[in-house]
Amino acid sequence: AMIDTAAKMAGAEQAALIAYDVDGGLRAMVGGVSYRMSQFNRATQARRQPGSAVKPFVYIAALEAGLTPQSSFVDQPINIDGWEPKNYTDGYQGRMRLTEAVAKSVNTIAVQASEFAGRARVVEAAHRMGVQSDIPPVPSIALGGMNMTLEELTSAYLPLARGGSRIEPYAILRIEDQNMQVIHQHRRAEPVQVIAPETAKDVTHLLYQVMHSGTGAAASLGARDAAGKTGTTNDWRDAWFVGYPAQIVAG
């Protein structure tokens, strides 16, 4: 596939995509622009910083610690042990609810929410949702200061689309030999409820605002409701998006 002119002008040289249905079945995977040019699978092998695309895990921990989508924080300069996170856009906008803070991807409020919940709870929430990589409990955890693959980040959004239950993703449904004998059949493991249905609903509400009026508006599906989160790393090295309507979760 040819990368379009807009992507080239933005300096993007590579792309990757992965999509699961809500039963965890792999529906699509793109590992890069050209397999002929590079056999490295960026959907499953590239370990990069997801930036703000990890914020749903921060807000899961914060909601579980007692916040609601209507809770408010002040967007203002903050300093944690000498670390001063900056926002995606210049300036500070004062008091705002979590709904607005998530839609605008306000970093100072994500960090405050992470500190409110406790970094250990954010790490635990991410692992509960399905992230397997190690996550150091440093202040920048709220802004995606760790490495993971597109595959694991996208699959960790699955419980949000499933009302809070986690299912093991799978790629192969069935394998038959030349005599049509089934030599492998996927066995669906029992889903595990990893977050309360209300929490999944609240986070989906927050992520709906992202696509309705926030940083992910370009990914809107029009009349079809969808929720998702953008993530941009330092110097625009990577631009992530993970989102879901009711039937599929894609990154």
mmCIF file of C-alpha atoms in Angstrom:
data_model
loop_
_atom_site.group_PDB
_atom_site.id
_atom_site.type_symbol
_atom_site.label_atom_id
_atom_site.label_comp_id
_atom_site.label_asym_id
_atom_site.label_seq_id
_atom_site.Cartn_x
_atom_site.Cartn_y
_atom_site.Cartn_z
ATOM 1 C CA ALA A 1 0.000 0.000 0.000
ATOM 2 C CA MET A 2 1.214 3.500 -0.764
ATOM 3 C CA ILE A 3 1.419 5.915 2.140
ATOM 4 C CA ASP A 4 -0.549 8.973 1.068
ATOM 5 C CA THR A 5 0.934 12.386 0.426
ATOM 6 C CA ALA A 6 -0.372 13.873 3.700
ATOM 7 C CA ALA A 7 1.414 11.178 5.709
ATOM 8 C CA LYS A 8 4.631 11.739 3.748
ATOM 9 C CA MET A 9 4.410 15.476 4.378
ATOM 10 C CA ALA A 10 3.915 14.797 8.086
ATOM 11 C CA GLY A 11 7.114 12.762 8.013
ATOM 12 C CA ALA A 12 5.422 9.399 8.586
ATOM 13 C CA GLU A 13 7.393 6.568 7.021
ATOM 14 C CA GLN A 14 5.665 3.596 8.593
ATOM 15 C CA ALA A 15 2.245 2.493 9.792
ATOM 16 C CA ALA A 16 0.735 -0.461 11.631
ATOM 17 C CA LEU A 17 -2.779 -1.590 12.500
ATOM 18 C CA ILE A 18 -4.397 -4.333 14.534
ATOM 19 C CA ALA A 19 -8.100 -5.047 15.038
ATOM 20 C CA TYR A 20 -9.994 -7.554 17.190
ATOM 21 C CA ASP A 21 -13.661 -8.411 17.326
ATOM 22 C CA VAL A 22 -15.186 -8.197 20.795
ATOM 23 C CA ASP A 23 -14.732 -11.951 21.279
ATOM 24 C CA GLY A 24 -10.974 -11.394 20.986
ATOM 25 C CA GLY A 25 -10.652 -12.766 17.461
ATOM 26 C CA LEU A 26 -7.953 -11.127 15.326
ATOM 27 C CA ARG A 27 -9.709 -9.494 12.363
ATOM 28 C CA ALA A 28 -6.984 -7.454 10.716
ATOM 29 C CA MET A 29 -3.268 -6.870 11.080
ATOM 30 C CA VAL A 30 -0.924 -4.616 9.140
ATOM 31 C CA GLY A 31 2.726 -4.900 10.122
ATOM 32 C CA GLY A 32 4.102 -2.081 8.010
ATOM 33 C CA VAL A 33 3.956 -0.295 4.694
ATOM 34 C CA SER A 34 5.619 -3.022 2.633
ATOM 35 C CA TYR A 35 6.488 -6.599 3.580
ATOM 36 C CA ARG A 36 8.886 -6.727 0.636
ATOM 37 C CA MET A 37 10.870 -3.757 1.983
ATOM 38 C CA SER A 38 10.751 -4.817 5.659
ATOM 39 C CA GLN A 39 9.585 -8.035 7.341
ATOM 40 C CA PHE A 40 9.517 -6.423 10.803
ATOM 41 C CA ASN A 41 5.942 -6.607 12.124
ATOM 42 C CA ARG A 42 5.260 -3.262 13.800
ATOM 43 C CA ALA A 43 1.884 -4.405 15.121
ATOM 44 C CA THR A 44 3.390 -7.161 17.270
ATOM 45 C CA GLN A 45 7.140 -6.515 17.531
ATOM 46 C CA ALA A 46 7.696 -2.757 17.760
ATOM 47 C CA ARG A 47 7.918 -1.616 21.372
ATOM 48 C CA ARG A 48 7.196 2.105 21.523
ATOM 49 C CA GLN A 49 5.903 4.695 23.965
ATOM 50 C CA PRO A 50 2.105 4.986 23.646
ATOM 51 C CA GLY A 51 1.887 8.503 25.081
ATOM 52 C CA SER A 52 -1.636 9.555 26.048
ATOM 53 C CA ALA A 53 -3.118 6.324 24.663
ATOM 54 C CA VAL A 54 -2.461 4.829 28.140
ATOM 55 C CA LYS A 55 -4.656 7.412 29.873
ATOM 56 C CA PRO A 56 -7.702 5.091 29.995
ATOM 57 C CA PHE A 57 -5.779 2.957 32.526
ATOM 58 C CA VAL A 58 -5.070 6.079 34.587
ATOM 59 C CA TYR A 59 -8.756 6.996 34.584
ATOM 60 C CA ILE A 60 -9.822 3.425 35.438
ATOM 61 C CA ALA A 61 -7.616 3.621 38.544
ATOM 62 C CA ALA A 62 -8.916 7.118 39.342
ATOM 63 C CA LEU A 63 -12.588 6.100 39.007
ATOM 64 C CA GLU A 64 -11.958 3.032 41.161
ATOM 65 C CA ALA A 65 -10.362 5.348 43.735
ATOM 66 C CA GLY A 66 -13.583 7.375 43.932
ATOM 67 C CA LEU A 67 -13.573 9.966 41.143
ATOM 68 C CA THR A 68 -16.400 10.314 38.607
ATOM 69 C CA PRO A 69 -16.439 11.730 35.049
ATOM 70 C CA GLN A 70 -17.831 14.928 36.614
ATOM 71 C CA SER A 71 -14.958 15.288 39.124
ATOM 72 C CA SER A 72 -12.899 18.386 38.451
ATOM 73 C CA PHE A 73 -9.230 19.304 38.685
ATOM 74 C CA VAL A 74 -7.364 22.498 37.916
ATOM 75 C CA ASP A 75 -5.242 22.552 34.764
ATOM 76 C CA GLN A 76 -2.219 24.414 36.133
ATOM 77 C CA PRO A 77 1.565 24.007 36.306
ATOM 78 C CA ILE A 78 2.496 21.056 38.503
ATOM 79 C CA ASN A 79 5.816 19.834 39.837
ATOM 80 C CA ILE A 80 6.427 16.287 41.044
ATOM 81 C CA ASP A 81 9.921 15.739 42.417
ATOM 82 C CA GLY A 82 11.282 18.280 39.924
ATOM 83 C CA TRP A 83 9.335 16.864 36.949
ATOM 84 C CA GLU A 84 7.063 19.448 35.310
ATOM 85 C CA PRO A 85 4.760 17.902 32.699
ATOM 86 C CA LYS A 86 3.644 20.172 29.873
ATOM 87 C CA ASN A 87 0.375 20.102 27.957
ATOM 88 C CA TYR A 88 -0.060 19.155 24.336
ATOM 89 C CA THR A 89 -1.060 22.767 23.644
ATOM 90 C CA ASP A 90 0.449 25.871 25.241
ATOM 91 C CA GLY A 91 -1.068 27.457 28.330
ATOM 92 C CA TYR A 92 -3.379 26.266 31.099
ATOM 93 C CA GLN A 93 -7.153 26.351 31.174
ATOM 94 C CA GLY A 94 -8.047 26.305 34.857
ATOM 95 C CA ARG A 95 -10.698 24.115 36.468
ATOM 96 C CA MET A 96 -12.349 21.470 34.294
ATOM 97 C CA ARG A 97 -14.181 18.186 34.619
ATOM 98 C CA LEU A 98 -12.563 14.898 33.700
ATOM 99 C CA THR A 99 -14.844 14.668 30.632
ATOM 100 C CA GLU A 100 -13.278 17.819 29.185
ATOM 101 C CA ALA A 101 -9.760 16.958 30.397
ATOM 102 C CA VAL A 102 -9.833 13.580 28.624
ATOM 103 C CA ALA A 103 -11.393 15.012 25.443
ATOM 104 C CA LYS A 104 -8.613 17.614 25.238
ATOM 105 C CA SER A 105 -5.973 15.157 26.497
ATOM 106 C CA VAL A 106 -4.839 17.579 29.225
ATOM 107 C CA ASN A 107 -1.599 16.166 30.619
ATOM 108 C CA THR A 108 -1.509 18.056 33.924
ATOM 109 C CA ILE A 109 -4.900 16.613 34.900
ATOM 110 C CA ALA A 110 -4.000 13.060 33.836
ATOM 111 C CA VAL A 111 -0.949 13.312 36.108
ATOM 112 C CA GLN A 112 -3.055 14.655 38.996
ATOM 113 C CA ALA A 113 -5.557 11.816 38.504
ATOM 114 C CA SER A 114 -2.705 9.289 38.473
ATOM 115 C CA GLU A 115 -1.229 10.728 41.680
ATOM 116 C CA PHE A 116 -4.716 10.797 43.260
ATOM 117 C CA ALA A 117 -5.224 7.096 42.554
ATOM 118 C CA GLY A 118 -1.604 6.160 43.231
ATOM 119 C CA ARG A 119 0.829 4.993 40.562
ATOM 120 C CA ALA A 120 0.788 1.413 41.856
ATOM 121 C CA ARG A 121 -2.966 1.306 41.209
ATOM 122 C CA VAL A 122 -2.459 2.625 37.664
ATOM 123 C CA VAL A 123 0.138 -0.108 36.980
ATOM 124 C CA GLU A 124 -2.192 -2.724 38.470
ATOM 125 C CA ALA A 125 -5.149 -1.492 36.378
ATOM 126 C CA ALA A 126 -3.119 -1.643 33.148
ATOM 127 C CA HIS A 127 -1.965 -5.193 33.917
ATOM 128 C CA ARG A 128 -5.489 -6.251 34.868
ATOM 129 C CA MET A 129 -6.729 -4.959 31.500
ATOM 130 C CA GLY A 130 -4.135 -7.063 29.690
ATOM 131 C CA VAL A 131 -0.929 -5.044 29.324
ATOM 132 C CA GLN A 132 1.944 -7.495 29.822
ATOM 133 C CA SER A 133 4.984 -5.219 29.638
ATOM 134 C CA ASP A 134 6.676 -3.941 32.758
ATOM 135 C CA ILE A 135 5.452 -0.491 33.766
ATOM 136 C CA PRO A 136 7.741 1.514 36.065
ATOM 137 C CA PRO A 137 5.689 3.441 38.673
ATOM 138 C CA VAL A 138 7.243 6.816 37.818
ATOM 139 C CA PRO A 139 5.241 10.083 37.621
ATOM 140 C CA SER A 140 5.323 10.002 33.792
ATOM 141 C CA ILE A 141 3.309 6.768 33.830
ATOM 142 C CA ALA A 142 0.219 8.951 33.295
ATOM 143 C CA LEU A 143 1.608 10.191 29.965
ATOM 144 C CA GLY A 144 2.682 6.837 28.580
ATOM 145 C CA GLY A 145 6.304 6.820 29.717
ATOM 146 C CA MET A 146 6.792 3.085 29.096
ATOM 147 C CA ASN A 147 7.192 0.771 26.098
ATOM 148 C CA MET A 148 4.589 -1.602 24.716
ATOM 149 C CA THR A 149 3.410 -3.107 21.453
ATOM 150 C CA LEU A 150 0.381 -2.000 19.466
ATOM 151 C CA GLU A 151 -0.979 -5.540 19.896
ATOM 152 C CA GLU A 152 -0.932 -5.467 23.697
ATOM 153 C CA LEU A 153 -2.211 -1.896 23.997
ATOM 154 C CA THR A 154 -5.131 -2.566 21.631
ATOM 155 C CA SER A 155 -6.081 -5.849 23.299
ATOM 156 C CA ALA A 156 -6.046 -4.055 26.682
ATOM 157 C CA TYR A 157 -8.888 -1.832 25.398
ATOM 158 C CA LEU A 158 -11.032 -4.936 24.729
ATOM 159 C CA PRO A 159 -12.566 -5.016 28.240
ATOM 160 C CA LEU A 160 -13.806 -1.431 27.720
ATOM 161 C CA ALA A 161 -15.790 -2.566 24.668
ATOM 162 C CA ARG A 162 -17.020 -5.667 26.541
ATOM 163 C CA GLY A 163 -18.566 -4.057 29.610
ATOM 164 C CA GLY A 164 -15.493 -4.722 31.724
ATOM 165 C CA SER A 165 -14.726 -8.377 30.950
ATOM 166 C CA ARG A 166 -11.391 -9.536 29.588
ATOM 167 C CA ILE A 167 -11.016 -12.316 27.042
ATOM 168 C CA GLU A 168 -7.801 -13.840 25.680
ATOM 169 C CA PRO A 169 -7.221 -12.599 22.131
ATOM 170 C CA TYR A 170 -6.652 -15.313 19.525
ATOM 171 C CA ALA A 171 -5.582 -15.416 15.886
ATOM 172 C CA ILE A 172 -6.506 -18.910 14.699
ATOM 173 C CA LEU A 173 -10.012 -20.337 14.901
ATOM 174 C CA ARG A 174 -9.381 -23.766 13.395
ATOM 175 C CA ILE A 175 -6.727 -25.765 11.556
ATOM 176 C CA GLU A 176 -7.656 -28.737 9.388
ATOM 177 C CA ASP A 177 -5.337 -31.177 7.612
ATOM 178 C CA GLN A 178 -5.756 -32.252 3.964
ATOM 179 C CA ASN A 179 -8.355 -34.838 5.000
ATOM 180 C CA MET A 180 -10.457 -32.117 6.662
ATOM 181 C CA GLN A 181 -9.615 -33.530 10.089
ATOM 182 C CA VAL A 182 -9.565 -30.759 12.697
ATOM 183 C CA ILE A 183 -6.135 -30.644 14.317
ATOM 184 C CA HIS A 184 -6.674 -27.404 16.213
ATOM 185 C CA GLN A 185 -9.880 -25.760 17.371
ATOM 186 C CA HIS A 186 -9.844 -22.511 19.342
ATOM 187 C CA ARG A 187 -11.424 -23.052 22.759
ATOM 188 C CA ARG A 188 -12.970 -19.918 24.143
ATOM 189 C CA ALA A 189 -11.788 -19.366 27.691
ATOM 190 C CA GLU A 190 -14.304 -17.992 30.147
ATOM 191 C CA PRO A 191 -14.213 -14.177 30.194
ATOM 192 C CA VAL A 192 -12.959 -12.624 33.438
ATOM 193 C CA GLN A 193 -14.613 -9.492 34.818
ATOM 194 C CA VAL A 194 -11.606 -7.177 35.339
ATOM 195 C CA ILE A 195 -13.397 -3.863 35.926
ATOM 196 C CA ALA A 196 -16.936 -3.077 37.077
ATOM 197 C CA PRO A 197 -19.468 -2.553 34.257
ATOM 198 C CA GLU A 198 -20.035 1.007 35.587
ATOM 199 C CA THR A 199 -16.303 1.740 35.299
ATOM 200 C CA ALA A 200 -16.225 0.448 31.713
ATOM 201 C CA LYS A 201 -19.268 2.607 30.946
ATOM 202 C CA ASP A 202 -17.733 5.722 32.545
ATOM 203 C CA VAL A 203 -14.397 5.323 30.721
ATOM 204 C CA THR A 204 -16.242 4.710 27.443
ATOM 205 C CA HIS A 205 -18.182 7.923 28.097
ATOM 206 C CA LEU A 206 -14.879 9.769 28.592
ATOM 207 C CA LEU A 207 -13.441 8.249 25.398
ATOM 208 C CA TYR A 208 -16.627 9.037 23.463
ATOM 209 C CA GLN A 209 -16.001 12.728 24.221
ATOM 210 C CA VAL A 210 -12.505 12.384 22.685
ATOM 211 C CA MET A 211 -14.035 11.468 19.326
ATOM 212 C CA HIS A 212 -17.067 13.700 19.656
ATOM 213 C CA SER A 213 -15.407 17.011 20.537
ATOM 214 C CA GLY A 214 -11.758 16.313 21.321
ATOM 215 C CA THR A 215 -8.381 15.249 19.945
ATOM 216 C CA GLY A 216 -9.839 12.225 18.122
ATOM 217 C CA ALA A 217 -12.572 14.079 16.211
ATOM 218 C CA ALA A 218 -10.858 13.228 12.910
ATOM 219 C CA ALA A 219 -11.548 9.535 13.634
ATOM 220 C CA SER A 220 -15.289 10.093 14.141
ATOM 221 C CA LEU A 221 -17.536 7.598 12.359
ATOM 222 C CA GLY A 222 -20.336 10.136 11.986
ATOM 223 C CA ALA A 223 -23.669 8.751 13.154
ATOM 224 C CA ARG A 224 -22.011 5.568 14.415
ATOM 225 C CA ASP A 225 -21.039 5.943 18.076
ATOM 226 C CA ALA A 226 -17.425 5.183 18.823
ATOM 227 C CA ALA A 227 -14.947 5.822 21.625
ATOM 228 C CA GLY A 228 -11.172 6.085 21.474
ATOM 229 C CA LYS A 229 -7.955 7.768 22.517
ATOM 230 C CA THR A 230 -5.109 9.454 20.694
ATOM 231 C CA GLY A 231 -1.505 9.257 21.819
ATOM 232 C CA THR A 232 1.426 11.329 20.608
ATOM 233 C CA THR A 233 4.989 10.847 21.788
ATOM 234 C CA ASN A 234 7.748 13.430 22.133
ATOM 235 C CA ASP A 235 8.743 15.197 18.923
ATOM 236 C CA TRP A 236 5.852 13.455 17.151
ATOM 237 C CA ARG A 237 7.934 10.292 16.867
ATOM 238 C CA ASP A 238 4.763 8.197 17.091
ATOM 239 C CA ALA A 239 1.063 8.943 16.696
ATOM 240 C CA TRP A 240 -1.287 6.349 18.147
ATOM 241 C CA PHE A 241 -5.025 5.860 18.052
ATOM 242 C CA VAL A 242 -7.023 3.063 19.689
ATOM 243 C CA GLY A 243 -10.782 3.052 19.431
ATOM 244 C CA TYR A 244 -13.944 0.984 19.320
ATOM 245 C CA PRO A 245 -17.559 1.034 18.227
ATOM 246 C CA ALA A 246 -19.689 -1.795 19.661
ATOM 247 C CA GLN A 247 -18.271 -4.587 17.507
ATOM 248 C CA ILE A 248 -14.533 -4.146 17.042
ATOM 249 C CA VAL A 249 -11.453 -2.710 18.796
ATOM 250 C CA ALA A 250 -8.689 -1.336 16.565
ATOM 251 C CA GLY A 251 -5.336 0.348 17.105
#
